[in-house]
Structures are given as structure tokens and as C-alpha cells.
Amino acid sequence: MPSSHSQFMWFFSVYSFLFLYLRMHQTNNARFLDLLWRHVLSLGLLTVAFLVSYSRVYLLYHTWSQVLYGGIAGSLMAIAWFAFTQEVLTPLFPRIAAWPISEFFLIRDTSLIPNVLWFEYTVTRAEARNRQRKLGTKLQ
């Protein structure tokens, strides 16, 4: 039996690697530290996957071949799942977000926004300024 620990860790690492490099949009005006974090994170994820795989052999729970097959299986499933979500599910996001149940639960499609955190921050700040300005005119 392949190692399920190895399989899961390699799935998570490879999927995260693909997500970081292929799915996340990069802006043209990004600083050096903004570019560096994705390399450091992907290297850390791959290191953790290797350490978990090594620990399974070191602790005598699995053999090297079981760990290797688990890593290969997890990596292949990550690539397949990433391709499926990119090619099949992502085009459906706008349609799903328009469903009445999605609107009830306030689900929205942010797949085209390159930096959701920055977008939320700027929109919230602008809305707060507008409300403060309206509140100031009502009090006068």
C-alpha cells in the first residue's frame, strides 16, 4: 500500500505549487519581497512534503517504494484536480455566483481579481470615507 501521509503531503504541495505559479495573478508593479514570498512558500511546502515522506521510512511505517508510490499518486492526483478545477469548474464560477442560493449566502466570484485582500481593503476604505462624508453633511 502506498503511504497515505506521503500521498496527502505531495498532493497538497504540488497543488499549492501549481496554484501559486499558475493561478495567482502577478501584477507588473510587484516589489521584490512580493515576488519572493511565493518562491519561499513553495520551497517550504516541497521541503515539508519531503520531510513527511522521509519520516514515514525513518519511523519504519513504510518502505521507500511505498513512500515513492504515495508521492507519485498524490502528485498525479494534484495535477489532475488542478486541471479539472481550472478547465471545468472555473468557467462555471460566474454562473454559480448568480444562483439565488449563492446570492442568499453572499457567495461571489473573485477569480478575476488579482489581489482580493488589497481589493477588499481599498473598497472598504472608500466606502467608510463616503459614509463619513455623508454623516458629516447630515450633522451640519
Coordinates of N, CA and C in Angstrom, one line a residue:
M1 N 0.8 -1.2 0.0 CA 0.0 0.0 0.0 C 0.9 1.2 0.0
P2 N 0.5 2.2 -0.8 CA 1.3 3.5 -0.8 C 1.0 4.2 0.5
S3 N 2.0 5.0 0.9 CA 1.8 5.8 2.1 C 0.8 6.9 1.9
S4 N -0.2 6.9 2.7 CA -1.3 7.9 2.6 C -0.8 9.3 3.1
H5 N 0.1 9.3 4.1 CA 0.7 10.5 4.6 C 1.5 11.2 3.4
S6 N 2.3 10.4 2.8 CA 3.1 10.9 1.7 C 2.2 11.3 0.5
Q7 N 1.2 10.6 0.3 CA 0.2 10.9 -0.8 C -0.4 12.3 -0.5
F8 N -0.9 12.5 0.7 CA -1.6 13.7 1.1 C -0.6 14.9 1.0
M9 N 0.6 14.7 1.5 CA 1.5 15.9 1.6 C 2.0 16.2 0.2
W10 N 2.2 15.3 -0.7 CA 2.6 15.6 -2.0 C 1.5 16.2 -2.8
F11 N 0.2 15.7 -2.6 CA -0.9 16.3 -3.2 C -1.0 17.8 -2.8
F12 N -0.9 18.1 -1.5 CA -1.1 19.4 -1.0 C 0.1 20.3 -1.6
S13 N 1.3 19.8 -1.5 CA 2.4 20.6 -2.0 C 2.4 20.9 -3.5
V14 N 2.1 19.9 -4.3 CA 2.0 20.1 -5.8 C 0.8 20.9 -6.1
Y15 N -0.3 20.7 -5.5 CA -1.5 21.6 -5.8 C -1.2 23.0 -5.4
S16 N -0.6 23.2 -4.3 CA -0.3 24.6 -3.8 C 0.8 25.2 -4.8
F17 N 1.7 24.4 -5.2 CA 2.8 24.9 -6.1 C 2.1 25.4 -7.4
L18 N 1.2 24.5 -8.0 CA 0.5 24.9 -9.2 C -0.3 26.1 -9.0
F19 N -1.0 26.2 -7.9 CA -1.9 27.4 -7.6 C -1.1 28.6 -7.5
L20 N 0.1 28.6 -6.8 CA 0.9 29.7 -6.6 C 1.5 30.3 -7.9
Y21 N 1.9 29.4 -8.8 CA 2.6 29.8 -10.0 C 1.7 29.9 -11.2
L22 N 0.6 29.2 -11.3 CA -0.3 29.3 -12.5 C -1.6 30.0 -12.2
R23 N -2.1 30.0 -11.0 CA -3.4 30.5 -10.8 C -3.4 32.0 -10.3
M24 N -2.4 32.2 -9.4 CA -2.4 33.6 -8.8 C -1.8 34.5 -9.8
H25 N -2.5 35.6 -10.0 CA -2.0 36.6 -11.0 C -0.9 37.5 -10.4
Q26 N 0.0 37.8 -11.2 CA 1.2 38.6 -10.7 C 1.0 40.0 -11.3
T27 N 1.1 41.0 -10.5 CA 1.0 42.4 -11.0 C 2.3 42.9 -11.5
N28 N 2.3 43.8 -12.4 CA 3.6 44.3 -13.0 C 4.4 45.2 -12.1
N29 N 3.8 45.8 -11.1 CA 4.5 46.7 -10.2 C 4.8 46.0 -8.9
A30 N 4.9 44.7 -8.8 CA 5.2 44.0 -7.6 C 6.6 44.2 -7.1
R31 N 6.8 44.4 -5.8 CA 8.1 44.6 -5.3 C 8.8 43.3 -5.2
F32 N 10.1 43.3 -4.9 CA 11.0 42.1 -4.8 C 10.4 41.2 -3.7
L33 N 10.0 41.7 -2.5 CA 9.5 40.9 -1.5 C 8.2 40.2 -1.8
D34 N 7.4 40.9 -2.6 CA 6.1 40.4 -3.1 C 6.4 39.2 -4.0
L35 N 7.4 39.3 -4.8 CA 7.8 38.2 -5.7 C 8.5 37.0 -5.0
L36 N 9.2 37.3 -3.9 CA 10.0 36.3 -3.2 C 9.1 35.4 -2.4
W37 N 8.0 35.9 -1.8 CA 7.3 35.0 -0.9 C 6.7 33.8 -1.5
R38 N 6.3 33.8 -2.8 CA 5.8 32.6 -3.4 C 6.9 31.6 -3.6
H39 N 8.1 32.0 -3.9 CA 9.2 31.1 -4.0 C 9.6 30.4 -2.7
V40 N 9.6 31.2 -1.7 CA 9.9 30.7 -0.3 C 8.8 29.8 0.1
L41 N 7.6 30.1 -0.1 CA 6.4 29.3 0.3 C 6.4 27.9 -0.4
S42 N 6.7 28.0 -1.7 CA 6.7 26.7 -2.5 C 7.9 25.9 -2.1
L43 N 9.0 26.5 -1.8 CA 10.2 25.7 -1.4 C 9.9 25.1 0.0
G44 N 9.2 25.8 0.9 CA 8.9 25.3 2.2 C 7.9 24.1 2.1
L45 N 6.9 24.3 1.2 CA 5.9 23.2 1.0 C 6.6 21.9 0.5
L46 N 7.5 22.0 -0.5 CA 8.2 20.9 -1.0 C 9.1 20.2 0.0
T47 N 9.7 21.1 0.9 CA 10.5 20.6 2.0 C 9.7 19.8 3.0
V48 N 8.6 20.3 3.4 CA 7.7 19.6 4.3 C 7.2 18.3 3.7
A49 N 6.9 18.3 2.5 CA 6.4 17.0 1.8 C 7.6 16.0 1.8
F50 N 8.8 16.4 1.6 CA 9.9 15.5 1.6 C 10.2 15.0 3.0
L51 N 10.1 15.9 4.0 CA 10.3 15.5 5.4 C 9.3 14.5 5.9
V52 N 8.0 14.7 5.5 CA 7.0 13.8 5.9 C 7.3 12.4 5.3
S53 N 7.6 12.4 4.0 CA 7.9 11.2 3.3 C 9.1 10.5 4.0
Y54 N 10.1 11.2 4.3 CA 11.3 10.6 4.9 C 11.0 10.1 6.3
S55 N 10.1 10.8 7.0 CA 9.8 10.4 8.4 C 9.0 9.0 8.4
R56 N 8.2 8.8 7.3 CA 7.5 7.5 7.2 C 8.4 6.4 7.1
V57 N 9.6 6.5 6.4 CA 10.6 5.5 6.3 C 11.4 5.4 7.5
Y58 N 11.8 6.6 8.1 CA 12.6 6.6 9.2 C 11.9 5.9 10.4
L59 N 10.6 6.1 10.6 CA 9.9 5.6 11.7 C 9.5 4.1 11.4
L60 N 9.9 3.6 10.3 CA 9.7 2.2 9.9 C 8.2 1.9 9.7
Y61 N 7.4 2.9 9.3 CA 6.0 2.6 9.0 C 5.8 2.2 7.5
H62 N 6.7 2.6 6.6 CA 6.7 2.3 5.2 C 8.1 2.1 4.7
T63 N 8.1 1.5 3.5 CA 9.4 1.4 2.7 C 9.5 2.5 1.8
W64 N 10.7 2.7 1.2 CA 10.9 3.7 0.2 C 10.0 3.6 -1.0
S65 N 9.7 2.4 -1.4 CA 8.9 2.3 -2.6 C 7.4 2.7 -2.3
Q66 N 6.9 2.4 -1.0 CA 5.6 2.8 -0.7 C 5.5 4.3 -0.6
V67 N 6.5 4.9 0.0 CA 6.5 6.4 0.1 C 6.6 7.0 -1.3
L68 N 7.4 6.4 -2.2 CA 7.6 6.9 -3.6 C 6.3 6.8 -4.3
Y69 N 5.6 5.6 -4.2 CA 4.3 5.5 -4.9 C 3.3 6.4 -4.4
G70 N 3.3 6.6 -3.1 CA 2.3 7.5 -2.5 C 2.6 8.9 -3.0
G71 N 3.8 9.3 -3.0 CA 4.2 10.7 -3.5 C 3.8 10.9 -5.0
I72 N 4.0 9.8 -5.8 CA 3.6 9.9 -7.2 C 2.1 10.0 -7.4
A73 N 1.4 9.1 -6.6 CA 0.0 9.1 -6.7 C -0.6 10.5 -6.2
G74 N -0.1 11.0 -5.1 CA -0.6 12.3 -4.7 C -0.3 13.4 -5.7
S75 N 0.9 13.4 -6.3 CA 1.3 14.4 -7.3 C 0.4 14.3 -8.5
L76 N 0.2 13.1 -9.0 CA -0.7 13.0 -10.2 C -2.1 13.4 -9.9
M77 N -2.6 13.1 -8.7 CA -4.0 13.5 -8.4 C -4.1 15.0 -8.2
A78 N -3.0 15.6 -7.7 CA -3.0 17.1 -7.6 C -3.0 17.8 -9.0
I79 N -2.2 17.2 -9.9 CA -2.2 17.8 -11.2 C -3.6 17.6 -11.9
A80 N -4.1 16.4 -11.8 CA -5.5 16.2 -12.4 C -6.5 17.1 -11.7
W81 N -6.5 17.2 -10.4 CA -7.5 18.0 -9.8 C -7.4 19.5 -10.1
F82 N -6.1 20.0 -10.2 CA -5.9 21.4 -10.6 C -6.4 21.6 -12.1
A83 N -6.1 20.7 -13.0 CA -6.5 20.8 -14.3 C -8.0 20.8 -14.4
F84 N -8.7 19.9 -13.6 CA -10.1 19.9 -13.6 C -10.7 21.2 -13.1
T85 N -10.2 21.7 -12.0 CA -10.8 22.9 -11.4 C -10.5 24.1 -12.4
Q86 N -9.3 24.1 -13.0 CA -9.0 25.2 -13.9 C -9.9 25.2 -15.2
E87 N -10.0 24.1 -15.8 CA -10.6 24.0 -17.1 C -12.1 23.7 -17.1
V88 N -12.6 23.1 -16.0 CA -14.0 22.7 -16.0 C -14.8 23.6 -15.0
L89 N -14.3 23.7 -13.8 CA -15.0 24.4 -12.7 C -14.9 26.0 -12.8
T90 N -13.7 26.5 -13.1 CA -13.5 27.9 -13.1 C -14.4 28.7 -14.1
P91 N -14.6 28.2 -15.3 CA -15.6 28.9 -16.2 C -17.0 28.9 -15.6
L92 N -17.4 28.0 -14.7 CA -18.7 27.9 -14.2 C -18.9 28.9 -13.0
F93 N -17.8 29.4 -12.4 CA -17.9 30.3 -11.3 C -18.9 31.5 -11.4
P94 N -18.9 32.2 -12.5 CA -19.8 33.3 -12.6 C -21.3 32.9 -12.6
R95 N -21.6 31.7 -13.3 CA -22.9 31.2 -13.3 C -23.4 30.7 -11.9
I96 N -22.5 30.1 -11.2 CA -22.8 29.6 -9.9 C -23.0 30.8 -8.9
A97 N -22.2 31.8 -9.1 CA -22.4 33.0 -8.2 C -23.7 33.7 -8.5
A98 N -24.3 33.5 -9.6 CA -25.6 34.2 -10.0 C -26.8 33.4 -9.5
W99 N -26.6 32.2 -9.0 CA -27.7 31.4 -8.5 C -28.4 32.1 -7.3
P100 N -29.7 32.0 -7.1 CA -30.3 32.7 -5.9 C -29.8 32.2 -4.6
I101 N -29.4 30.9 -4.5 CA -28.9 30.4 -3.2 C -27.5 31.0 -3.0
S102 N -26.7 31.2 -4.0 CA -25.4 31.8 -3.8 C -25.5 33.2 -3.4
E103 N -26.5 33.9 -4.0 CA -26.7 35.3 -3.6 C -27.2 35.4 -2.1
F104 N -28.1 34.4 -1.7 CA -28.5 34.4 -0.4 C -27.4 34.2 0.6
F105 N -26.4 33.4 0.3 CA -25.3 33.2 1.2 C -24.1 34.1 0.9
L106 N -24.4 35.1 0.0 CA -23.4 36.1 -0.3 C -22.1 35.6 -0.9
I107 N -22.3 34.5 -1.8 CA -21.2 34.0 -2.5 C -20.9 34.8 -3.7
R108 N -19.7 35.1 -4.0 CA -19.3 35.9 -5.1 C -18.1 35.3 -5.8
D109 N -17.9 35.7 -7.1 CA -16.8 35.2 -7.9 C -15.7 36.3 -7.9
T110 N -14.6 35.9 -7.2 CA -13.5 36.8 -7.2 C -12.3 36.3 -7.9
S111 N -12.5 35.3 -8.8 CA -11.4 34.7 -9.5 C -10.7 35.6 -10.5
L112 N -11.3 36.7 -10.9 CA -10.6 37.6 -11.8 C -9.9 38.8 -11.1
I113 N -10.0 38.9 -9.8 CA -9.4 39.9 -9.0 C -8.0 39.4 -8.6
P114 N -6.9 40.1 -9.0 CA -5.6 39.5 -8.8 C -5.2 39.5 -7.3
N115 N -5.6 40.5 -6.5 CA -5.3 40.6 -5.1 C -6.5 40.9 -4.3
V116 N -7.2 39.9 -3.8 CA -8.5 40.1 -3.2 C -8.4 40.9 -1.9
L117 N -7.3 40.6 -1.1 CA -7.1 41.3 0.1 C -7.0 42.8 -0.1
W118 N -6.2 43.2 -1.1 CA -6.0 44.6 -1.4 C -7.3 45.2 -1.9
F119 N -8.0 44.5 -2.8 CA -9.3 45.0 -3.3 C -10.3 45.2 -2.2
E120 N -10.4 44.3 -1.2 CA -11.3 44.4 -0.1 C -10.9 45.6 0.7
Y121 N -9.6 45.8 0.9 CA -9.2 46.9 1.8 C -9.5 48.3 1.1
T122 N -9.2 48.4 -0.2 CA -9.5 49.7 -0.8 C -11.0 50.0 -0.9
V123 N -11.8 49.0 -1.2 CA -13.2 49.2 -1.4 C -13.8 49.5 0.0
T124 N -13.4 48.9 1.0 CA -13.9 49.1 2.4 C -13.5 50.5 2.8
R125 N -12.3 50.9 2.6 CA -11.8 52.2 3.0 C -12.6 53.3 2.2
A126 N -12.8 53.1 0.9 CA -13.5 54.1 0.2 C -15.0 54.2 0.7
E127 N -15.6 53.1 1.0 CA -17.0 53.1 1.5 C -17.0 53.8 2.9
A128 N -16.0 53.6 3.7 CA -16.0 54.2 5.0 C -15.9 55.7 4.9
R129 N -15.0 56.2 3.9 CA -14.9 57.6 3.7 C -16.2 58.2 3.2
N130 N -16.9 57.5 2.3 CA -18.1 58.1 1.7 C -19.2 58.2 2.8
R131 N -19.3 57.2 3.7 CA -20.2 57.2 4.8 C -19.9 58.3 5.8
Q132 N -18.6 58.5 6.1 CA -18.2 59.5 7.0 C -18.5 60.9 6.4
R133 N -18.3 61.1 5.1 CA -18.6 62.3 4.5 C -20.1 62.6 4.5
K134 N -20.9 61.6 4.2 CA -22.4 61.7 4.3 C -22.9 62.0 5.7
L135 N -22.2 61.3 6.7 CA -22.6 61.6 8.1 C -22.2 63.0 8.5
G136 N -21.1 63.5 8.0 CA -20.7 64.9 8.3 C -21.6 65.9 7.7
T137 N -22.1 65.7 6.5 CA -23.1 66.7 5.9 C -24.4 66.6 6.6
K138 N -24.8 65.5 7.1 CA -26.1 65.4 7.8 C -26.1 66.1 9.2
L139 N -24.9 66.1 9.8 CA -24.8 66.8 11.1 C -24.7 68.3 11.0
Q140 N -24.4 68.8 9.8 CA -24.2 70.3 9.7 C -25.5 71.0 9.5

